[in-house]
PDB file of C-alpha atoms in Angstrom:
ATOM      1  CA  TYR A  63       0.000   0.000   0.000  1.00  0.00           C
ATOM      2  CA  LEU A  64       1.166   3.535  -0.782  1.00  0.00           C
ATOM      3  CA  VAL A  65       0.769   5.960   2.138  1.00  0.00           C
ATOM      4  CA  GLY A  66       2.289   9.313   3.038  1.00  0.00           C
ATOM      5  CA  ASN A  67       3.541  11.304   5.993  1.00  0.00           C
ATOM      6  CA  PRO A  68       0.776  13.887   6.517  1.00  0.00           C
ATOM      7  CA  PHE A  69       2.758  15.982   9.005  1.00  0.00           C
ATOM      8  CA  MET A  70       4.953  19.045   8.510  1.00  0.00           C
ATOM      9  CA  ALA A  71       7.403  17.169  10.710  1.00  0.00           C
ATOM     10  CA  HIS A  72       9.334  13.932  10.337  1.00  0.00           C
ATOM     11  CA  LEU A  73       7.401  10.735  10.961  1.00  0.00           C
ATOM     12  CA  ASN A  74       8.853   8.406  13.606  1.00  0.00           C
ATOM     13  CA  MET A  75       8.402   5.008  11.984  1.00  0.00           C
ATOM     14  CA  LYS A  76       8.830   3.030  15.187  1.00  0.00           C
ATOM     15  CA  ALA A  77       5.877   4.875  16.718  1.00  0.00           C
ATOM     16  CA  PHE A  78       3.973   4.479  13.444  1.00  0.00           C
ATOM     17  CA  PHE A  79       4.394   0.690  13.444  1.00  0.00           C
ATOM     18  CA  GLU A  80       3.575   0.403  17.157  1.00  0.00           C
ATOM     19  CA  ARG A  81       0.217   2.068  16.494  1.00  0.00           C
ATOM     20  CA  ASN A  82      -0.524   0.222  13.236  1.00  0.00           C
ATOM     21  CA  GLY A  83      -0.173  -3.428  14.183  1.00  0.00           C
ATOM     22  CA  ILE A  84      -1.725  -4.694  10.911  1.00  0.00           C
ATOM     23  CA  LEU A  85       1.501  -3.730   9.087  1.00  0.00           C
ATOM     24  CA  GLU A  86       4.799  -5.550   8.814  1.00  0.00           C
ATOM     25  CA  ASN A  87       7.635  -3.482  10.311  1.00  0.00           C
ATOM     26  CA  LYS A  88       9.174  -2.450   6.997  1.00  0.00           C
ATOM     27  CA  TYR A  89       8.739   0.295   4.444  1.00  0.00           C
ATOM     28  CA  TRP A  90       9.993   1.202   0.979  1.00  0.00           C
ATOM     29  CA  TYR A  91      10.448   4.639  -0.601  1.00  0.00           C
ATOM     30  CA  VAL A  92      12.123   6.333  -3.555  1.00  0.00           C
ATOM     31  CA  ALA A  93      14.705   9.075  -2.997  1.00  0.00           C
ATOM     32  CA  ASN A  94      14.877  12.246  -5.073  1.00  0.00           C
ATOM     33  CA  ASP A  95      17.629  10.785  -7.271  1.00  0.00           C
ATOM     34  CA  GLY A  96      15.466   7.790  -8.203  1.00  0.00           C
ATOM     35  CA  THR A  97      17.208   5.433  -5.784  1.00  0.00           C
ATOM     36  CA  GLN A  98      14.904   2.846  -4.203  1.00  0.00           C
ATOM     37  CA  ASN A  99      15.408   2.344  -0.478  1.00  0.00           C
ATOM     38  CA  VAL A 100      13.997  -0.004   2.114  1.00  0.00           C
ATOM     39  CA  VAL A 101      14.126  -0.101   5.902  1.00  0.00           C
ATOM     40  CA  VAL A 102      13.140  -2.859   8.327  1.00  0.00           C
ATOM     41  CA  THR A 103      12.513  -1.704  11.881  1.00  0.00           C
ATOM     42  CA  ASP A 104      11.487  -3.469  15.082  1.00  0.00           C
ATOM     43  CA  PRO A 105       9.709  -0.986  17.392  1.00  0.00           C
ATOM     44  CA  ASN A 106      10.518  -3.179  20.394  1.00  0.00           C
ATOM     45  CA  ASP A 107      14.257  -3.422  19.800  1.00  0.00           C
ATOM     46  CA  ALA A 108      16.398  -0.523  18.604  1.00  0.00           C
ATOM     47  CA  ASN A 109      19.218  -2.937  17.788  1.00  0.00           C
ATOM     48  CA  THR A 110      17.274  -4.623  14.984  1.00  0.00           C
ATOM     49  CA  THR A 111      16.755  -1.705  12.634  1.00  0.00           C
ATOM     50  CA  TRP A 112      18.292  -2.706   9.295  1.00  0.00           C
ATOM     51  CA  THR A 113      18.446  -0.391   6.342  1.00  0.00           C
ATOM     52  CA  ASN A 114      19.934  -0.148   2.875  1.00  0.00           C
ATOM     53  CA  ALA A 115      19.006   3.518   2.675  1.00  0.00           C
ATOM     54  CA  GLY A 116      21.781   5.154   4.662  1.00  0.00           C
ATOM     55  CA  GLU A 117      19.444   6.811   7.150  1.00  0.00           C
ATOM     56  CA  ASN A 118      17.453   6.038  10.259  1.00  0.00           C
ATOM     57  CA  SER A 119      13.759   5.386  10.783  1.00  0.00           C
ATOM     58  CA  LEU A 120      12.448   8.920  10.207  1.00  0.00           C
ATOM     59  CA  VAL A 121      10.407   9.825   7.124  1.00  0.00           C
ATOM     60  CA  PRO A 122      10.588  13.486   5.983  1.00  0.00           C
ATOM     61  CA  PRO A 123       7.463  15.668   5.865  1.00  0.00           C
ATOM     62  CA  LEU A 124       4.969  14.829   3.082  1.00  0.00           C
ATOM     63  CA  ARG A 125       7.081  11.953   1.697  1.00  0.00           C
ATOM     64  CA  SER A 126       5.150   8.950   0.406  1.00  0.00           C
ATOM     65  CA  PHE A 127       6.248   5.385   1.109  1.00  0.00           C
ATOM     66  CA  PHE A 128       5.045   1.804   0.673  1.00  0.00           C
ATOM     67  CA  VAL A 129       4.011  -0.538   3.477  1.00  0.00           C
ATOM     68  CA  LYS A 130       2.843  -4.160   3.560  1.00  0.00           C
ATOM     69  CA  LYS A 131       0.032  -5.737   5.556  1.00  0.00           C
ATOM     70  CA  LYS A 132       0.740  -8.723   7.764  1.00  0.00           C
ATOM     71  CA  ASP A 133      -0.695 -12.002   6.525  1.00  0.00           C
ATOM     72  CA  GLY A 134      -3.994 -12.907   8.163  1.00  0.00           C
ATOM     73  CA  THR A 135      -4.883  -9.377   9.332  1.00  0.00           C
ATOM     74  CA  SER A 136      -8.107  -7.589   8.463  1.00  0.00           C
ATOM     75  CA  GLY A 137      -8.846  -3.956   7.779  1.00  0.00           C
ATOM     76  CA  THR A 138      -7.012  -1.293   5.776  1.00  0.00           C
ATOM     77  CA  THR A 139      -7.185   1.687   8.125  1.00  0.00           C
ATOM     78  CA  ILE A 140      -3.879   3.362   9.039  1.00  0.00           C
ATOM     79  CA  ALA A 141      -3.751   5.825  11.933  1.00  0.00           C
ATOM     80  CA  PHE A 142      -1.472   8.827  12.443  1.00  0.00           C
ATOM     81  CA  THR A 143      -1.144  10.301  15.935  1.00  0.00           C
ATOM     82  CA  HIS A 144       0.498  13.378  17.400  1.00  0.00           C
ATOM     83  CA  ASP A 145       3.232  11.377  19.162  1.00  0.00           C
ATOM     84  CA  MET A 146       4.512  10.027  15.831  1.00  0.00           C
ATOM     85  CA  GLN A 147       5.905  13.472  14.948  1.00  0.00           C
ATOM     86  CA  ALA A 148       9.656  14.006  15.339  1.00  0.00           C
ATOM     87  CA  LEU A 149      11.720  17.128  14.855  1.00  0.00           C
ATOM     88  CA  GLY A 150      15.029  17.210  13.018  1.00  0.00           C
ATOM     89  CA  GLY A 151      16.465  15.512   9.966  1.00  0.00           C
ATOM     90  CA  THR A 152      17.552  11.976   9.374  1.00  0.00           C
ATOM     91  CA  SER A 153      20.837  10.744  10.737  1.00  0.00           C
ATOM     92  CA  ALA A 154      23.875   9.637   8.752  1.00  0.00           C
ATOM     93  CA  ASP A 155      23.908   6.591  11.007  1.00  0.00           C
ATOM     94  CA  ALA A 156      22.088   3.869   9.104  1.00  0.00           C
ATOM     95  CA  GLY A 157      20.946   2.130  12.257  1.00  0.00           C
ATOM     96  CA  THR A 158      23.151  -0.769  11.151  1.00  0.00           C
ATOM     97  CA  ALA A 159      26.220  -1.033  13.344  1.00  0.00           C
ATOM     98  CA  SER A 160      29.559  -0.678  11.585  1.00  0.00           C
ATOM     99  CA  GLY A 161      30.836  -4.044  10.417  1.00  0.00           C
ATOM    100  CA  GLN A 162      27.442  -5.695  10.941  1.00  0.00           C
ATOM    101  CA  ALA A 163      26.032  -5.479   7.418  1.00  0.00           C
ATOM    102  CA  LEU A 164      27.336  -5.893   3.907  1.00  0.00           C
ATOM    103  CA  MET A 165      25.981  -3.096   1.713  1.00  0.00           C
ATOM    104  CA  ILE A 166      25.764  -3.774  -2.042  1.00  0.00           C
ATOM    105  CA  THR A 167      25.180  -0.915  -4.485  1.00  0.00           C
ATOM    106  CA  ALA A 168      24.331  -1.457  -8.163  1.00  0.00           C
ATOM    107  CA  THR A 169      24.883   1.438 -10.585  1.00  0.00           C
ATOM    108  CA  ASN A 170      24.304   1.423 -14.344  1.00  0.00           C
ATOM    109  CA  ALA A 171      25.845   3.638 -17.027  1.00  0.00           C
ATOM    110  CA  GLU A 172      23.068   6.223 -16.599  1.00  0.00           C
ATOM    111  CA  GLY A 173      23.750   6.556 -12.879  1.00  0.00           C
ATOM    112  CA  LYS A 174      20.581   4.745 -11.753  1.00  0.00           C
ATOM    113  CA  VAL A 175      21.179   3.152  -8.363  1.00  0.00           C
ATOM    114  CA  SER A 176      19.708   0.453  -6.123  1.00  0.00           C
ATOM    115  CA  ARG A 177      21.001  -1.068  -2.899  1.00  0.00           C
ATOM    116  CA  ALA A 178      20.734  -4.297  -0.955  1.00  0.00           C
ATOM    117  CA  ALA A 179      22.000  -5.289   2.473  1.00  0.00           C
ATOM    118  CA  VAL A 180      23.113  -8.608   3.945  1.00  0.00           C
ATOM    119  CA  ALA A 181      23.019  -8.034   7.689  1.00  0.00           C
ATOM    120  CA  TYR A 182      24.586 -10.193  10.392  1.00  0.00           C
ATOM    121  CA  SER A 183      22.629 -11.332  13.433  1.00  0.00           C
ATOM    122  CA  GLY A 184      23.482 -14.289  15.633  1.00  0.00           C
ATOM    123  CA  MET A 185      19.752 -14.880  16.201  1.00  0.00           C
ATOM    124  CA  ALA A 186      18.671 -14.697  12.550  1.00  0.00           C
ATOM    125  CA  SER A 187      17.181 -17.388  10.361  1.00  0.00           C
ATOM    126  CA  ASP A 188      18.926 -17.865   7.021  1.00  0.00           C
ATOM    127  CA  ASP A 189      15.527 -18.570   5.462  1.00  0.00           C
ATOM    128  CA  TYR A 190      13.176 -15.700   4.717  1.00  0.00           C
ATOM    129  CA  GLN A 191      11.461 -14.242   7.802  1.00  0.00           C
ATOM    130  CA  SER A 192       9.134 -11.275   7.367  1.00  0.00           C
ATOM    131  CA  GLY A 193      10.199  -9.757  10.677  1.00  0.00           C
ATOM    132  CA  GLU A 194      13.900  -9.570   9.807  1.00  0.00           C
ATOM    133  CA  ASP A 195      14.117  -9.544   5.992  1.00  0.00           C
ATOM    134  CA  ALA A 196      12.628  -7.296   3.308  1.00  0.00           C
ATOM    135  CA  GLU A 197      11.609  -8.736  -0.044  1.00  0.00           C
ATOM    136  CA  LEU A 198      12.661  -7.143  -3.325  1.00  0.00           C
ATOM    137  CA  PHE A 199      10.065  -4.563  -4.306  1.00  0.00           C
ATOM    138  CA  LEU A 200       9.716  -4.114  -8.067  1.00  0.00           C
ATOM    139  CA  ASP A 201       7.998  -0.771  -8.719  1.00  0.00           C
ATOM    140  CA  SER A 202       6.734  -0.373 -12.293  1.00  0.00           C
ATOM    141  CA  ASN A 203       7.639   3.326 -12.089  1.00  0.00           C
ATOM    142  CA  LEU A 204      11.313   2.380 -11.666  1.00  0.00           C
ATOM    143  CA  GLY A 205      11.649   0.177 -14.728  1.00  0.00           C
ATOM    144  CA  ASP A 206      14.966   1.751 -15.713  1.00  0.00           C
ATOM    145  CA  VAL A 207      16.601   1.103 -12.315  1.00  0.00           C
ATOM    146  CA  PRO A 208      18.677  -2.122 -12.049  1.00  0.00           C
ATOM    147  CA  MET A 209      17.513  -3.799  -8.831  1.00  0.00           C
ATOM    148  CA  VAL A 210      20.221  -5.690  -6.903  1.00  0.00           C
ATOM    149  CA  TYR A 211      19.037  -8.508  -4.629  1.00  0.00           C
ATOM    150  CA  THR A 212      20.132 -11.525  -2.614  1.00  0.00           C
ATOM    151  CA  VAL A 213      18.033 -14.616  -1.897  1.00  0.00           C
ATOM    152  CA  ALA A 214      16.737 -15.783   1.485  1.00  0.00           C
ATOM    153  CA  GLY A 215      14.975 -19.135   1.277  1.00  0.00           C
ATOM    154  CA  THR A 216      12.724 -18.775  -1.776  1.00  0.00           C
ATOM    155  CA  MET A 217      12.498 -14.974  -1.665  1.00  0.00           C
ATOM    156  CA  ALA A 218      14.528 -12.330  -3.502  1.00  0.00           C
ATOM    157  CA  THR A 219      15.338  -9.704  -0.856  1.00  0.00           C
ATOM    158  CA  SER A 220      16.613  -6.162  -0.461  1.00  0.00           C
ATOM    159  CA  ILE A 221      17.536  -6.822   3.169  1.00  0.00           C
ATOM    160  CA  ASN A 222      18.687 -10.323   4.078  1.00  0.00           C
ATOM    161  CA  THR A 223      19.529 -10.961   7.752  1.00  0.00           C
ATOM    162  CA  ARG A 224      21.678 -14.066   8.329  1.00  0.00           C
ATOM    163  CA  THR A 225      23.965 -15.839  10.766  1.00  0.00           C
ATOM    164  CA  ALA A 226      26.396 -16.781   7.967  1.00  0.00           C
ATOM    165  CA  CYS A 227      27.122 -16.004   4.342  1.00  0.00           C
ATOM    166  CA  GLU A 228      28.126 -19.457   3.113  1.00  0.00           C
ATOM    167  CA  ARG A 229      26.157 -19.579  -0.124  1.00  0.00           C
ATOM    168  CA  VAL A 230      23.796 -16.699  -0.916  1.00  0.00           C
ATOM    169  CA  PRO A 231      22.491 -16.215  -4.482  1.00  0.00           C
ATOM    170  CA  LEU A 232      23.007 -12.661  -5.716  1.00  0.00           C
ATOM    171  CA  GLY A 233      21.752 -10.997  -8.868  1.00  0.00           C
ATOM    172  CA  VAL A 234      20.558  -7.800 -10.510  1.00  0.00           C
ATOM    173  CA  TYR A 235      17.094  -7.609 -12.048  1.00  0.00           C
ATOM    174  CA  GLY A 236      16.708  -5.197 -14.956  1.00  0.00           C
ATOM    175  CA  ALA A 237      14.045  -4.220 -17.452  1.00  0.00           C
ATOM    176  CA  ARG A 238      16.796  -4.626 -20.057  1.00  0.00           C
ATOM    177  CA  ASP A 239      20.033  -6.581 -20.268  1.00  0.00           C
ATOM    178  CA  GLU A 240      23.009  -4.349 -19.427  1.00  0.00           C
ATOM    179  CA  GLU A 241      26.212  -4.262 -17.403  1.00  0.00           C
ATOM    180  CA  VAL A 242      26.188  -2.651 -13.976  1.00  0.00           C
ATOM    181  CA  THR A 243      28.834  -1.936 -11.368  1.00  0.00           C
ATOM    182  CA  LEU A 244      28.468  -3.593  -7.979  1.00  0.00           C
ATOM    183  CA  ARG A 245      30.171  -1.893  -5.039  1.00  0.00           C
ATOM    184  CA  PHE A 246      30.612  -3.811  -1.767  1.00  0.00           C
ATOM    185  CA  GLU A 247      30.943  -1.992   1.565  1.00  0.00           C
ATOM    186  CA  GLY A 248      30.926  -3.357   5.106  1.00  0.00           C
ATOM    187  CA  THR A 249      32.693  -6.538   3.999  1.00  0.00           C
ATOM    188  CA  GLY A 250      33.843  -7.180   7.575  1.00  0.00           C
ATOM    189  CA  ALA A 251      30.299  -8.295   8.460  1.00  0.00           C
ATOM    190  CA  PHE A 252      31.201 -11.836   7.329  1.00  0.00           C
ATOM    191  CA  SER A 253      34.576 -13.586   7.399  1.00  0.00           C
ATOM    192  CA  GLY A 254      36.465 -14.168   4.147  1.00  0.00           C
ATOM    193  CA  LEU A 255      33.656 -12.878   1.937  1.00  0.00           C
ATOM    194  CA  ALA A 256      33.855 -13.528  -1.815  1.00  0.00           C
ATOM    195  CA  LEU A 257      31.708 -13.364  -4.943  1.00  0.00           C
ATOM    196  CA  TYR A 258      31.563 -16.704  -6.753  1.00  0.00           C
ATOM    197  CA  ASP A 259      30.870 -16.785 -10.500  1.00  0.00           C
ATOM    198  CA  ALA A 260      29.289 -20.151 -11.370  1.00  0.00           C
ATOM    199  CA  ARG A 261      29.917 -19.638 -15.086  1.00  0.00           C
ATOM    200  CA  THR A 262      33.686 -19.237 -14.752  1.00  0.00           C
ATOM    201  CA  GLY A 263      34.176 -21.194 -11.513  1.00  0.00           C
ATOM    202  CA  GLN A 264      36.113 -18.233 -10.072  1.00  0.00           C
ATOM    203  CA  ALA A 265      35.688 -16.663  -6.647  1.00  0.00           C
ATOM    204  CA  THR A 266      36.854 -13.075  -6.115  1.00  0.00           C
ATOM    205  CA  ALA A 267      37.615 -11.896  -2.568  1.00  0.00           C
ATOM    206  CA  LEU A 268      35.531  -8.888  -1.524  1.00  0.00           C
ATOM    207  CA  ARG A 269      37.489  -6.222   0.279  1.00  0.00           C
ATOM    208  CA  GLU A 270      36.151  -2.875   1.426  1.00  0.00           C
ATOM    209  CA  SER A 271      34.857  -0.811  -1.543  1.00  0.00           C
ATOM    210  CA  THR A 272      35.535  -3.595  -4.071  1.00  0.00           C
ATOM    211  CA  GLU A 273      33.835  -2.865  -7.406  1.00  0.00           C
ATOM    212  CA  LEU A 274      32.915  -5.563  -9.935  1.00  0.00           C
ATOM    213  CA  ARG A 275      31.074  -5.487 -13.265  1.00  0.00           C
ATOM    214  CA  VAL A 276      28.153  -7.914 -13.656  1.00  0.00           C
ATOM    215  CA  ALA A 277      25.258  -8.366 -16.065  1.00  0.00           C
ATOM    216  CA  THR A 278      21.595  -7.916 -15.239  1.00  0.00           C
ATOM    217  CA  ASN A 279      19.205 -10.880 -15.487  1.00  0.00           C
ATOM    218  CA  ASP A 280      22.053 -13.424 -15.276  1.00  0.00           C
ATOM    219  CA  TYR A 281      20.126 -15.847 -13.072  1.00  0.00           C
ATOM    220  CA  GLY A 282      22.018 -18.431 -11.060  1.00  0.00           C
ATOM    221  CA  ARG A 283      25.451 -17.063 -11.919  1.00  0.00           C
ATOM    222  CA  TYR A 284      26.619 -15.140  -8.820  1.00  0.00           C
ATOM    223  CA  TYR A 285      26.800 -16.237  -5.176  1.00  0.00           C
ATOM    224  CA  LEU A 286      28.141 -14.681  -2.000  1.00  0.00           C
ATOM    225  CA  ILE A 287      30.321 -17.165  -0.123  1.00  0.00           C
ATOM    226  CA  GLY A 288      32.385 -16.842   3.053  1.00  0.00           C
ATOM    227  CA  GLY A 289      35.622 -18.130   4.470  1.00  0.00           C
ATOM    228  CA  VAL A 290      37.241 -19.468   1.269  1.00  0.00           C
ATOM    229  CA  PRO A 291      39.383 -17.323  -1.024  1.00  0.00           C
ATOM    230  CA  THR A 292      42.100 -14.735  -0.453  1.00  0.00           C
ATOM    231  CA  GLY A 293      42.218 -13.476  -4.047  1.00  0.00           C
ATOM    232  CA  THR A 294      40.718 -14.746  -7.305  1.00  0.00           C
ATOM    233  CA  GLU A 295      40.595 -18.526  -7.077  1.00  0.00           C
ATOM    234  CA  SER A 296      38.945 -21.488  -8.767  1.00  0.00           C
ATOM    235  CA  ILE A 297      36.639 -23.275  -6.330  1.00  0.00           C
ATOM    236  CA  HIS A 298      33.506 -25.395  -6.291  1.00  0.00           C
ATOM    237  CA  PRO A 299      30.943 -24.412  -3.646  1.00  0.00           C
ATOM    238  CA  GLY A 300      29.229 -27.810  -3.743  1.00  0.00           C
ATOM    239  CA  ASN A 301      26.069 -29.172  -5.289  1.00  0.00           C
ATOM    240  CA  ASP A 302      22.847 -27.492  -4.338  1.00  0.00           C
ATOM    241  CA  ILE A 303      19.581 -26.469  -5.979  1.00  0.00           C
ATOM    242  CA  GLU A 304      18.132 -23.007  -5.379  1.00  0.00           C
ATOM    243  CA  ILE A 305      14.450 -22.243  -6.017  1.00  0.00           C
ATOM    244  CA  TYR A 306      13.122 -18.704  -5.726  1.00  0.00           C
ATOM    245  CA  SER A 307      10.992 -16.018  -7.348  1.00  0.00           C
ATOM    246  CA  ILE A 308      12.066 -12.542  -8.406  1.00  0.00           C
ATOM    247  CA  ARG A 309       9.211 -11.094 -10.408  1.00  0.00           C
ATOM    248  CA  PRO A 310       5.475 -11.858 -10.490  1.00  0.00           C
ATOM    249  CA  GLY A 311       4.463 -15.036 -12.273  1.00  0.00           C
ATOM    250  CA  GLU A 312       7.942 -16.539 -12.544  1.00  0.00           C
ATOM    251  CA  ILE A 313       9.886 -19.269 -10.706  1.00  0.00           C
ATOM    252  CA  VAL A 314      13.676 -19.539 -11.044  1.00  0.00           C
ATOM    253  CA  VAL A 315      15.528 -22.817 -10.424  1.00  0.00           C
ATOM    254  CA  THR A 316      19.340 -22.826 -10.460  1.00  0.00           C
ATOM    255  CA  THR A 317      22.212 -25.152  -9.577  1.00  0.00           C
ATOM    256  CA  THR A 318      25.992 -24.881  -9.335  1.00  0.00           C
ATOM    257  CA  GLY A 319      26.396 -28.670  -9.365  1.00  0.00           C
ATOM    258  CA  SER A 320      25.189 -31.243 -11.859  1.00  0.00           C
ATOM    259  CA  PRO A 321      22.831 -29.967 -14.576  1.00  0.00           C
ATOM    260  CA  LEU A 322      19.146 -29.941 -13.826  1.00  0.00           C
ATOM    261  CA  ARG A 323      17.202 -32.927 -15.148  1.00  0.00           C
ATOM    262  CA  THR A 324      13.582 -32.097 -14.334  1.00  0.00           C
ATOM    263  CA  VAL A 325      11.591 -29.317 -12.688  1.00  0.00           C
ATOM    264  CA  CYS A 326       7.863 -29.723 -12.024  1.00  0.00           C
ATOM    265  CA  VAL A 327       5.477 -27.162 -10.535  1.00  0.00           C
ATOM    266  CA  TYR A 328       2.239 -28.329  -8.922  1.00  0.00           C
ATOM    267  CA  GLY A 329      -0.733 -26.369  -7.625  1.00  0.00           C
ATOM    268  CA  VAL A 330      -2.095 -26.925  -4.127  1.00  0.00           C
ATOM    269  CA  ASN A 331      -4.684 -29.295  -5.659  1.00  0.00           C
ATOM    270  CA  GLY A 332      -1.889 -31.495  -7.041  1.00  0.00           C
ATOM    271  CA  ALA A 333      -2.403 -30.469 -10.681  1.00  0.00           C
ATOM    272  CA  LEU A 334       0.728 -30.079 -12.814  1.00  0.00           C
ATOM    273  CA  VAL A 335       1.144 -26.382 -13.686  1.00  0.00           C
ATOM    274  CA  ALA A 336       4.552 -26.300 -15.429  1.00  0.00           C
ATOM    275  CA  ARG A 337       7.354 -28.707 -16.302  1.00  0.00           C
ATOM    276  CA  GLN A 338      10.900 -28.421 -17.703  1.00  0.00           C
ATOM    277  CA  SER A 339      12.943 -31.437 -18.804  1.00  0.00           C
ATOM    278  CA  LEU A 340      16.044 -30.361 -20.699  1.00  0.00           C
ATOM    279  CA  THR A 341      19.591 -31.714 -20.351  1.00  0.00           C
ATOM    280  CA  ASN A 342      22.731 -29.691 -19.536  1.00  0.00           C
ATOM    281  CA  GLN A 343      20.803 -26.737 -18.158  1.00  0.00           C
ATOM    282  CA  SER A 344      21.860 -25.010 -14.930  1.00  0.00           C
ATOM    283  CA  VAL A 345      18.989 -22.469 -14.899  1.00  0.00           C
ATOM    284  CA  TYR A 346      15.278 -22.908 -15.553  1.00  0.00           C
ATOM    285  CA  ARG A 347      12.747 -20.064 -15.578  1.00  0.00           C
ATOM    286  CA  LEU A 348       9.118 -21.200 -15.419  1.00  0.00           C
ATOM    287  CA  ALA A 349       6.087 -18.965 -16.030  1.00  0.00           C
ATOM    288  CA  VAL A 350       3.122 -19.627 -13.729  1.00  0.00           C
ATOM    289  CA  PRO A 351      -0.066 -17.760 -12.779  1.00  0.00           C
ATOM    290  CA  GLY A 352       0.767 -15.197 -10.116  1.00  0.00           C
ATOM    291  CA  ASN A 353      -0.547 -14.747  -6.580  1.00  0.00           C
ATOM    292  CA  ALA A 354      -0.743 -18.474  -5.924  1.00  0.00           C
ATOM    293  CA  LEU A 355       0.863 -21.163  -3.773  1.00  0.00           C
ATOM    294  CA  TYR A 356       2.903 -23.915  -5.462  1.00  0.00           C
ATOM    295  CA  MET A 357       4.899 -27.047  -4.740  1.00  0.00           C
ATOM    296  CA  ILE A 358       8.118 -27.205  -6.793  1.00  0.00           C
ATOM    297  CA  TYR A 359      10.026 -30.442  -7.397  1.00  0.00           C
ATOM    298  CA  ALA A 360      13.542 -30.218  -8.857  1.00  0.00           C
ATOM    299  CA  GLU A 361      16.043 -32.994  -9.632  1.00  0.00           C
ATOM    300  CA  ASP A 362      19.557 -32.806 -11.089  1.00  0.00           C
ATOM    301  CA  ALA A 363      21.481 -35.329 -13.193  1.00  0.00           C
ATOM    302  CA  GLU A 364      22.975 -36.975 -10.078  1.00  0.00           C
ATOM    303  CA  GLY A 365      19.573 -37.547  -8.506  1.00  0.00           C
ATOM    304  CA  ILE A 366      19.793 -34.735  -5.964  1.00  0.00           C
ATOM    305  CA  ILE A 367      16.221 -33.644  -5.264  1.00  0.00           C
ATOM    306  CA  ARG A 368      14.771 -30.532  -3.713  1.00  0.00           C
ATOM    307  CA  ASN A 369      11.124 -29.859  -2.914  1.00  0.00           C
ATOM    308  CA  VAL A 370       9.835 -26.482  -1.731  1.00  0.00           C
ATOM    309  CA  LYS A 371       6.492 -24.842  -1.137  1.00  0.00           C
ATOM    310  CA  MET A 372       6.322 -21.179  -2.077  1.00  0.00           C
ATOM    311  CA  ARG A 373       3.933 -18.394  -2.929  1.00  0.00           C
ATOM    312  CA  VAL A 374       4.547 -16.608  -6.217  1.00  0.00           C
ATOM    313  CA  ARG A 375       3.378 -13.023  -6.539  1.00  0.00           C
TER     314      ARG A 375
END
């Protein structure tokens, strides 16, 4: 839902979420330069405010932003109260402690920018959790912005909170195929961090402010890994099958091990919705009706099988 700060003062988002319990504690907005930003905030714990926006949980006067309802809640009324108003500007402190989050910035040749964060927390789940992660938000008004993301469970995310960074799919979604520059900051959040390229088999160590060129829409090619390389090295991160969704009506299945043999998508009634059976393929993209729940079965050439249940927008 698109809402706006009605005050001639900054809006304290922690107070806003405390009052509006039907909403998940996260919001998205677009900066004046076209950059998309997202913040996850826990009103009960100041130490769990994660952001890829470079500012704290204050929204400027009259700025609009997007929010998401919690699953299973009723009603669409949002309340604004006097105690939500805050004086002063936003802070340069992102609310993410130094060294506790990897910040990834994607910039194309036209200077369009998006950001994603991989935040460290010893209490986090490495699967997607709505209270600690923020899903990738594809706004049709930002079609020319390359959107960088990482994957948590079956969800493409803008903020991904984890206990480790052993094997995290990373990519850039774009309305067109182009090269973008990825810049990595806060690399001390995870030990021995590297970007693995499944196409070349090379892993490049990520040091502070490392910049790398990657292509948009190159599904299943790039992974964040930890604790392995010291420079550019040939490695194999092991066999595994990843299943996730990036845009509405599409399921992506990738592997860095043996080629995929078969992928089948079933509806909740057991009916076959989509199937792919091609040899020597490491990436399948399957079109399905959106806003539905599916069971996905994937098998590679060595008989490794993965089954997941996921909702596709």
